Coordinates of C-alpha atoms and ligand atoms in Angstrom, one line a residue:
M1 CA 83.6 -30.8 -92.0
R2 CA 83.4 -27.5 -93.7
V3 CA 82.4 -24.3 -91.9
H4 CA 81.3 -20.8 -92.9
E5 CA 83.7 -17.9 -93.6
F6 CA 82.2 -16.0 -90.6
Q7 CA 83.1 -19.0 -88.3
G8 CA 86.5 -19.2 -89.8
R9 CA 87.1 -15.5 -89.3
Q10 CA 86.1 -16.0 -85.6
L11 CA 88.8 -18.7 -85.3
L12 CA 91.4 -16.4 -86.9
A13 CA 90.4 -13.5 -84.6
E14 CA 90.6 -15.8 -81.6
A15 CA 94.1 -16.8 -82.7
G16 CA 95.1 -13.2 -82.9
V17 CA 95.0 -12.7 -86.7
P18 CA 93.8 -9.2 -87.7
V19 CA 90.3 -9.7 -89.2
P20 CA 87.8 -6.8 -89.9
T21 CA 84.7 -7.0 -87.7
G22 CA 81.3 -7.9 -89.1
G23 CA 77.8 -9.3 -88.3
V24 CA 75.7 -12.1 -89.8
A25 CA 72.4 -11.5 -91.3
T26 CA 69.6 -13.8 -92.5
T27 CA 67.3 -11.1 -93.8
V28 CA 67.7 -7.9 -95.8
A29 CA 66.6 -5.9 -92.8
E30 CA 69.3 -7.4 -90.7
A31 CA 71.9 -6.9 -93.4
V32 CA 70.9 -3.2 -93.7
Q33 CA 71.2 -2.9 -89.9
A34 CA 74.6 -4.5 -89.9
A35 CA 75.8 -2.2 -92.8
E36 CA 74.6 0.8 -90.8
G37 CA 76.7 -0.5 -87.9
V38 CA 79.7 -0.8 -90.2
F39 CA 79.5 2.8 -91.5
A40 CA 78.7 4.2 -88.0
S41 CA 82.0 2.6 -86.8
G42 CA 83.9 4.9 -89.2
S43 CA 84.5 2.4 -92.1
S44 CA 83.9 3.8 -95.6
I45 CA 83.4 0.3 -97.0
A46 CA 81.0 -2.5 -96.1
V47 CA 81.4 -5.9 -97.8
V48 CA 78.3 -8.1 -98.2
K49 CA 79.3 -11.8 -98.5
A50 CA 77.2 -14.8 -99.1
Q51 CA 77.9 -17.5 -96.5
V52 CA 77.7 -20.8 -98.3
H53 CA 80.0 -23.8 -98.2
A54 CA 81.5 -23.1 -101.6
G55 CA 84.1 -20.7 -103.0
G56 CA 84.2 -18.6 -106.1
R57 CA 81.8 -16.2 -104.6
G58 CA 83.6 -13.1 -105.8
K59 CA 83.4 -14.0 -109.5
A60 CA 79.8 -15.2 -109.1
G61 CA 78.8 -11.7 -107.7
F62 CA 78.1 -12.9 -104.2
V63 CA 80.8 -10.7 -102.6
K64 CA 80.0 -7.0 -103.0
V65 CA 82.0 -4.1 -101.9
C66 CA 79.6 -1.3 -100.9
R67 CA 80.1 2.4 -100.3
S68 CA 76.6 3.1 -98.9
V69 CA 73.8 1.4 -96.9
E70 CA 71.7 1.5 -100.1
E71 CA 74.3 -0.5 -102.0
A72 CA 74.5 -3.0 -99.2
R73 CA 70.7 -3.3 -99.3
T74 CA 70.7 -4.0 -103.0
A75 CA 73.5 -6.6 -102.6
A76 CA 71.7 -8.3 -99.8
E77 CA 68.4 -8.4 -101.8
F78 CA 70.2 -10.0 -104.7
M79 CA 72.1 -12.6 -102.7
L80 CA 69.1 -13.7 -100.6
S81 CA 66.9 -14.1 -103.7
N82 CA 69.3 -15.7 -106.2
R83 CA 71.0 -19.1 -106.1
M84 CA 74.8 -18.8 -106.3
V85 CA 76.4 -20.7 -109.1
S86 CA 80.2 -21.1 -109.3
P87 CA 82.6 -23.7 -110.5
Q88 CA 82.5 -25.0 -106.9
T89 CA 78.7 -25.5 -106.7
P90 CA 76.3 -28.0 -108.3
P91 CA 74.9 -26.7 -111.7
E92 CA 71.6 -25.6 -110.1
G93 CA 73.6 -23.5 -107.6
L94 CA 73.2 -23.1 -103.8
Q95 CA 70.6 -21.2 -101.9
V96 CA 72.0 -18.4 -99.7
N97 CA 70.6 -18.4 -96.2
R98 CA 73.1 -16.2 -94.5
L99 CA 75.2 -13.1 -95.2
L100 CA 78.2 -11.7 -93.6
V101 CA 78.3 -7.9 -93.5
A102 CA 81.8 -6.8 -92.5
S103 CA 83.9 -3.7 -92.5
G104 CA 85.8 -3.5 -95.7
V105 CA 89.4 -2.4 -96.4
D106 CA 91.3 -0.7 -99.2
I107 CA 93.6 -3.1 -100.8
A108 CA 97.1 -2.5 -102.2
K109 CA 97.9 -6.2 -102.9
E110 CA 96.3 -9.5 -102.4
F111 CA 98.2 -12.6 -101.1
Y112 CA 97.4 -16.3 -100.6
A113 CA 98.3 -18.3 -97.5
A114 CA 97.2 -21.7 -96.5
V115 CA 98.2 -24.7 -94.4
L116 CA 97.2 -28.2 -95.3
T117 CA 98.6 -31.7 -95.3
D118 CA 100.7 -32.8 -98.2
R119 CA 100.4 -36.5 -98.5
G120 CA 103.3 -36.7 -100.9
T121 CA 105.8 -35.5 -98.3
R122 CA 103.8 -36.7 -95.4
R123 CA 104.1 -33.2 -93.8
N124 CA 101.9 -30.3 -93.2
V125 CA 102.8 -27.6 -95.5
L126 CA 102.4 -23.8 -95.7
I127 CA 101.5 -22.6 -99.1
A128 CA 101.7 -19.0 -100.0
S129 CA 101.6 -16.7 -103.0
A130 CA 102.1 -13.0 -103.8
E131 CA 99.4 -13.5 -106.4
G132 CA 96.4 -14.2 -104.2
G133 CA 92.8 -13.4 -104.9
V134 CA 90.1 -14.8 -107.0
D135 CA 92.5 -16.1 -109.7
I136 CA 94.6 -18.3 -107.5
E137 CA 93.5 -21.5 -109.2
H138 CA 94.6 -20.1 -112.6
V139 CA 98.0 -19.0 -111.1
A140 CA 98.5 -22.4 -109.6
A141 CA 97.6 -24.1 -112.9
T142 CA 99.7 -22.0 -115.3
R143 CA 102.5 -20.6 -113.2
P144 CA 103.3 -23.1 -110.4
E145 CA 106.6 -21.3 -109.6
A146 CA 104.4 -18.4 -108.2
I147 CA 103.2 -20.7 -105.4
L148 CA 105.7 -21.0 -102.5
K149 CA 105.8 -24.0 -100.2
Q150 CA 107.3 -24.4 -96.8
P151 CA 107.0 -27.9 -95.2
L152 CA 106.2 -27.8 -91.5
D153 CA 108.3 -29.7 -88.9
P154 CA 106.1 -32.5 -87.5
V155 CA 107.2 -31.8 -83.9
V156 CA 107.6 -28.0 -83.7
G157 CA 105.4 -26.9 -86.7
L158 CA 106.2 -23.7 -88.6
Q159 CA 109.3 -22.2 -87.2
P160 CA 109.6 -18.4 -86.9
W161 CA 112.6 -18.1 -89.2
A162 CA 110.8 -20.0 -91.9
A163 CA 107.7 -17.9 -91.6
R164 CA 109.9 -14.7 -91.8
R165 CA 111.7 -16.0 -94.8
M166 CA 108.3 -16.7 -96.4
A167 CA 107.1 -13.1 -95.6
F168 CA 110.2 -11.7 -97.3
Q169 CA 109.8 -14.0 -100.3
L170 CA 106.2 -12.8 -100.7
G171 CA 107.6 -9.3 -100.9
F172 CA 106.5 -7.8 -97.6
R173 CA 108.7 -5.0 -96.5
G174 CA 109.2 -2.8 -93.4
K175 CA 106.8 -3.2 -90.6
A176 CA 104.6 -5.5 -92.7
V177 CA 107.2 -8.2 -92.5
N178 CA 106.6 -8.8 -88.8
Q179 CA 102.8 -8.6 -89.3
A180 CA 102.8 -11.2 -92.1
T181 CA 105.2 -13.5 -90.2
D182 CA 103.0 -13.3 -87.1
I183 CA 99.9 -14.1 -89.2
L184 CA 101.5 -17.1 -90.9
L185 CA 102.7 -18.5 -87.5
R186 CA 99.3 -18.1 -86.0
L187 CA 97.6 -19.7 -89.1
A188 CA 99.9 -22.8 -88.8
R189 CA 99.3 -23.1 -85.0
T190 CA 95.5 -22.8 -85.5
F191 CA 95.6 -25.5 -88.2
V192 CA 97.2 -28.0 -85.7
E193 CA 95.4 -26.9 -82.6
K194 CA 92.0 -27.2 -84.2
D195 CA 92.6 -30.5 -86.1
A196 CA 91.9 -28.6 -89.4
T197 CA 92.5 -30.3 -92.7
L198 CA 92.7 -26.9 -94.4
A199 CA 93.3 -23.4 -93.1
E200 CA 93.2 -20.9 -95.9
I201 CA 93.3 -17.1 -96.1
N202 CA 92.7 -15.9 -99.6
P203 CA 93.1 -13.0 -99.9
L204 CA 95.5 -11.9 -97.1
V205 CA 95.7 -8.3 -98.0
L206 CA 98.2 -5.5 -97.7
T207 CA 96.5 -2.1 -97.2
P208 CA 97.8 1.0 -98.9
A209 CA 100.3 3.1 -97.1
T210 CA 98.9 5.9 -94.9
P211 CA 100.7 8.4 -92.7
E212 CA 99.7 6.2 -89.7
H213 CA 100.8 3.0 -91.3
P214 CA 103.5 3.9 -93.8
D215 CA 104.2 0.2 -94.6
G216 CA 100.5 -0.7 -94.8
Q217 CA 98.7 -3.2 -92.7
V218 CA 98.4 -7.0 -93.2
I219 CA 94.8 -8.2 -92.7
A220 CA 92.8 -11.5 -93.5
I221 CA 89.6 -10.7 -95.3
D222 CA 88.5 -14.3 -96.1
A223 CA 88.8 -17.5 -94.1
K224 CA 88.2 -21.1 -95.3
F225 CA 88.6 -24.0 -92.9
T226 CA 87.8 -27.6 -93.1
F227 CA 88.2 -30.0 -90.2
D228 CA 88.9 -33.6 -89.6
D229 CA 85.5 -35.3 -88.8
N230 CA 87.3 -37.9 -86.7
A231 CA 88.7 -35.2 -84.4
L232 CA 85.4 -33.5 -83.8
F233 CA 84.9 -35.5 -80.6
R234 CA 87.6 -33.4 -79.0
Q235 CA 86.8 -30.1 -80.8
K236 CA 83.4 -29.3 -79.3
A237 CA 83.5 -25.7 -80.4
I238 CA 84.2 -26.6 -84.0
A239 CA 81.6 -29.3 -84.0
A240 CA 79.1 -26.7 -82.8
F241 CA 79.7 -24.8 -86.1
F242 CA 77.9 -27.6 -88.0
D243 CA 75.2 -26.0 -90.2
P244 CA 72.7 -28.7 -91.4
A245 CA 71.3 -26.3 -94.0
E246 CA 74.6 -26.6 -96.0
E247 CA 74.6 -30.4 -96.1
N248 CA 72.9 -32.9 -98.3
P249 CA 69.7 -33.7 -96.3
A250 CA 69.8 -37.4 -97.3
E251 CA 73.4 -37.7 -96.0
I252 CA 72.4 -36.3 -92.7
R253 CA 69.4 -38.7 -92.5
A254 CA 71.7 -41.6 -93.3
N255 CA 74.1 -40.5 -90.6
E256 CA 71.4 -40.6 -88.0
F257 CA 70.7 -44.2 -88.9
G258 CA 74.5 -45.1 -88.8
L259 CA 74.6 -45.6 -92.6
S260 CA 77.6 -44.4 -94.6
Y261 CA 76.0 -42.6 -97.6
V262 CA 77.5 -40.3 -100.2
A263 CA 75.2 -39.0 -102.9
L264 CA 76.6 -39.2 -106.5
D265 CA 75.4 -38.1 -109.9
G266 CA 74.5 -41.4 -111.6
S267 CA 71.2 -43.4 -111.9
I268 CA 71.9 -46.7 -110.2
G269 CA 71.2 -46.7 -106.5
C270 CA 73.5 -49.1 -104.7
L271 CA 72.8 -50.8 -101.3
V272 CA 75.8 -52.7 -100.1
N273 CA 77.3 -53.8 -96.8
G274 CA 81.0 -53.0 -96.2
A275 CA 82.9 -50.1 -97.6
G276 CA 85.2 -52.3 -99.7
L277 CA 82.3 -54.2 -101.3
A278 CA 80.5 -50.8 -101.8
M279 CA 83.5 -49.5 -103.7
S280 CA 83.8 -52.7 -105.9
T281 CA 80.1 -52.6 -106.5
M282 CA 80.4 -49.1 -107.9
D283 CA 83.4 -50.2 -110.0
I284 CA 81.7 -53.1 -111.5
V285 CA 78.5 -51.0 -112.3
K286 CA 80.8 -48.5 -114.1
L287 CA 82.7 -51.4 -115.8
H288 CA 79.3 -52.5 -117.4
G289 CA 78.4 -49.0 -118.5
G290 CA 76.3 -47.7 -115.6
E291 CA 76.7 -44.8 -113.2
P292 CA 76.2 -45.2 -109.5
A293 CA 73.8 -42.8 -107.9
N294 CA 75.4 -43.2 -104.5
F295 CA 77.9 -44.9 -102.2
L296 CA 76.0 -46.7 -99.5
D297 CA 77.4 -48.9 -96.8
V298 CA 74.8 -50.3 -94.4
G299 CA 77.5 -51.9 -92.3
G300 CA 77.3 -55.2 -90.6
S301 CA 75.0 -54.6 -87.7
A302 CA 72.3 -52.3 -89.3
S303 CA 68.8 -53.1 -88.1
E304 CA 65.9 -53.9 -90.4
E305 CA 64.7 -50.3 -89.8
A306 CA 68.0 -48.8 -90.8
V307 CA 68.1 -50.9 -94.0
T308 CA 64.6 -49.8 -94.7
E309 CA 65.6 -46.3 -94.2
A310 CA 68.5 -46.8 -96.6
F311 CA 66.0 -47.9 -99.3
R312 CA 63.9 -44.9 -98.5
I313 CA 66.9 -42.6 -99.0
I314 CA 67.9 -44.2 -102.2
L315 CA 64.3 -44.2 -103.7
S316 CA 63.7 -40.6 -102.7
D317 CA 66.5 -39.5 -105.2
S318 CA 64.6 -38.7 -108.4
R319 CA 67.7 -39.5 -110.4
V320 CA 67.6 -43.2 -109.4
K321 CA 66.4 -45.3 -112.3
G322 CA 67.3 -48.7 -110.7
V323 CA 68.5 -50.2 -107.5
L324 CA 71.2 -52.8 -107.0
V325 CA 71.4 -54.6 -103.7
N326 CA 74.7 -56.4 -103.2
I327 CA 75.1 -58.1 -99.9
F328 CA 77.8 -60.5 -98.7
G329 CA 76.4 -61.7 -95.4
G330 CA 79.1 -62.1 -92.8
I331 CA 77.9 -60.4 -89.7
M332 CA 75.0 -59.0 -91.7
Q333 CA 72.3 -61.7 -92.0
C334 CA 70.8 -61.9 -95.5
D335 CA 67.3 -62.5 -94.2
R336 CA 67.4 -59.1 -92.5
I337 CA 68.1 -57.5 -95.9
A338 CA 65.3 -59.6 -97.4
R339 CA 62.8 -58.5 -94.7
A340 CA 63.9 -54.9 -95.3
I341 CA 63.3 -55.3 -99.1
I342 CA 59.9 -56.6 -98.4
A343 CA 59.1 -53.9 -95.9
S344 CA 60.3 -51.3 -98.3
A345 CA 58.2 -52.7 -101.1
K346 CA 55.2 -52.2 -98.9
T347 CA 56.0 -48.7 -97.4
V348 CA 58.1 -47.1 -100.2
G349 CA 57.5 -49.2 -103.2
F350 CA 60.0 -50.2 -105.9
R351 CA 58.7 -48.4 -109.0
V352 CA 62.1 -48.9 -110.5
P353 CA 64.0 -52.1 -111.4
L354 CA 65.5 -53.9 -108.5
V355 CA 68.3 -56.4 -108.8
V356 CA 69.3 -58.4 -105.7
R357 CA 72.4 -60.4 -105.1
L358 CA 72.7 -62.1 -101.7
E359 CA 75.3 -64.5 -100.5
G360 CA 76.5 -65.6 -97.1
T361 CA 74.8 -66.0 -93.7
N362 CA 71.2 -67.1 -93.8
V363 CA 71.0 -66.8 -97.6
K364 CA 68.6 -69.8 -98.0
E365 CA 66.1 -68.2 -95.7
A366 CA 66.5 -64.9 -97.4
R367 CA 65.9 -66.4 -100.9
A368 CA 62.8 -68.2 -99.7
L369 CA 61.5 -64.9 -98.2
L370 CA 62.0 -63.0 -101.4
E371 CA 60.6 -65.9 -103.5
A372 CA 57.4 -65.8 -101.4
A373 CA 57.2 -62.0 -101.8
R374 CA 57.9 -61.9 -105.6
G375 CA 54.3 -61.1 -106.4
D376 CA 54.5 -57.9 -104.3
I377 CA 57.8 -56.8 -105.9
P378 CA 57.2 -57.1 -109.6
T379 CA 60.3 -55.1 -110.6
M380 CA 62.7 -57.5 -108.7
Q381 CA 65.2 -59.7 -110.4
T382 CA 67.7 -61.9 -108.5
A383 CA 71.3 -62.3 -109.6
T384 CA 73.7 -65.2 -109.2
D385 CA 76.9 -63.2 -108.8
L386 CA 78.2 -59.7 -108.9
T387 CA 78.9 -59.6 -112.6
D388 CA 75.4 -60.9 -113.4
A389 CA 74.0 -58.4 -111.0
A390 CA 75.8 -55.5 -112.6
R391 CA 74.8 -56.6 -116.1
R392 CA 71.1 -57.0 -115.1
I393 CA 70.8 -53.6 -113.4
V394 CA 72.6 -51.8 -116.2
A395 CA 70.4 -53.4 -118.8
A396 CA 67.3 -52.7 -116.8
V397 CA 68.0 -48.9 -116.6
G398 CA 69.0 -49.0 -120.3
E399 CA 72.4 -47.5 -120.0
A400 CA 74.6 -50.1 -121.7
Ligands
GDP501 P1 85.7 -15.8 -102.7 O1 85.7 -15.3 -104.1 O2 84.6 -16.7 -102.4 O3 87.0 -16.4 -102.3 O4 85.5 -14.4 -101.7 P2 86.6 -13.4 -101.1 O5 86.2 -13.1 -99.7 O6 88.0 -13.9 -101.2 O7 86.3 -12.1 -102.0 C1 86.6 -12.1 -103.3 C2 87.3 -10.7 -103.7 O8 86.5 -9.6 -103.4 C3 88.6 -10.5 -103.0 O9 89.7 -11.2 -103.7 C4 88.8 -9.0 -103.1 O10 89.3 -8.6 -104.4 C5 87.3 -8.5 -103.1 N1 87.1 -8.1 -101.6 C6 86.6 -8.8 -100.6 N2 86.6 -8.1 -99.5 C7 87.0 -6.8 -99.9 C8 87.2 -5.6 -99.1 O11 87.0 -5.5 -97.9 N3 87.7 -4.5 -99.8 C9 87.9 -4.6 -101.2 N4 88.4 -3.5 -101.8 N5 87.8 -5.8 -101.9 C10 87.3 -6.8 -101.2
MN502 MN1 88.6 -15.9 -101.1

């Protein structure tokens, strides 16, 4: 599960990482009010930041450093009335519903710090770079040696000596060494304690030297966290961060019916039982030149209502030009699928080609039901096996 930056900042602050204060706004008026608060607190900079579950905001113009309330108003108006397009969003971009208006800081240097799980070494790993900021992907791709890695001990986690060595390697000096060390340790601890799959600060900044802080201050000004969905049952506070506005509505609806559904970009809607069969169905569709519009596993025990809902979800996707049903009835009874197809034909309607391949428990009864209903489902073809089914649906949508 992904969360917003303002929620990530809250976690960092609770963990004792220095983070500038800020407020969340959903309207221009609220953003203006928050900016007034920032300037009244003595800060000379207010940053206005789109809160969406995608990065690349800085380059897209959805992070604005403002020196006056009027600049903050203009930034908020722009962000709330334009969709944000970045390499991390769909081509049509994302609607921005929320803004973070926070105290800004002057920056001497930007660093990158993250903790994630490295499957290769089967360890959590701290990744850091002295070249943080909006070009970190480019740095990682062209100069991998600029990315430092420190594996974490599975039992004790990040050890203070390792964090300190990393702080030195990153180039921190004087009092900033202790600050950076402390932040890295707190980041690593938060990653484990909160069952995160990614805990990233980019940029972690060093502020310019001042008489009060001759070595500068180390501060987190962005926070990106993702969490293990399977751990949310024991992370109630994290689970409460869930923002349905940021998720695919069809995926949420499927979840409510106990269906595993992932939207994809192709044109062939797939309704399958079992994750393994769903994967192989997608493979065979691709093998025959088609592109799946989704992954959908209805599971073994889905009710007729849930399967009907699955058809409704598939058919409500305007990209779907054909539907392939591939069921191997073990626990799932084929006649339940057949009844759901017939019910969906009545309530939703199959305007697009439908290819059905059924095998297994109660298949005879299922075939008889579909045969009897053929007149009501003119776009339906039945297939004898998986290859036949894939060929038929790809031919029907005209992709091969
Ligand atoms: P992202 O592009 O979505 O990762 O958004 P970030 O929060 O990382 O902001 C992008 C960039 O905006 C940062 O790398 C900074 O260069 C700049 N920025 C963000 N906050 C501040 C701030 O408080 N002061 C200054 N001077 N620059 C900032
Ligand atoms: Mn960032």
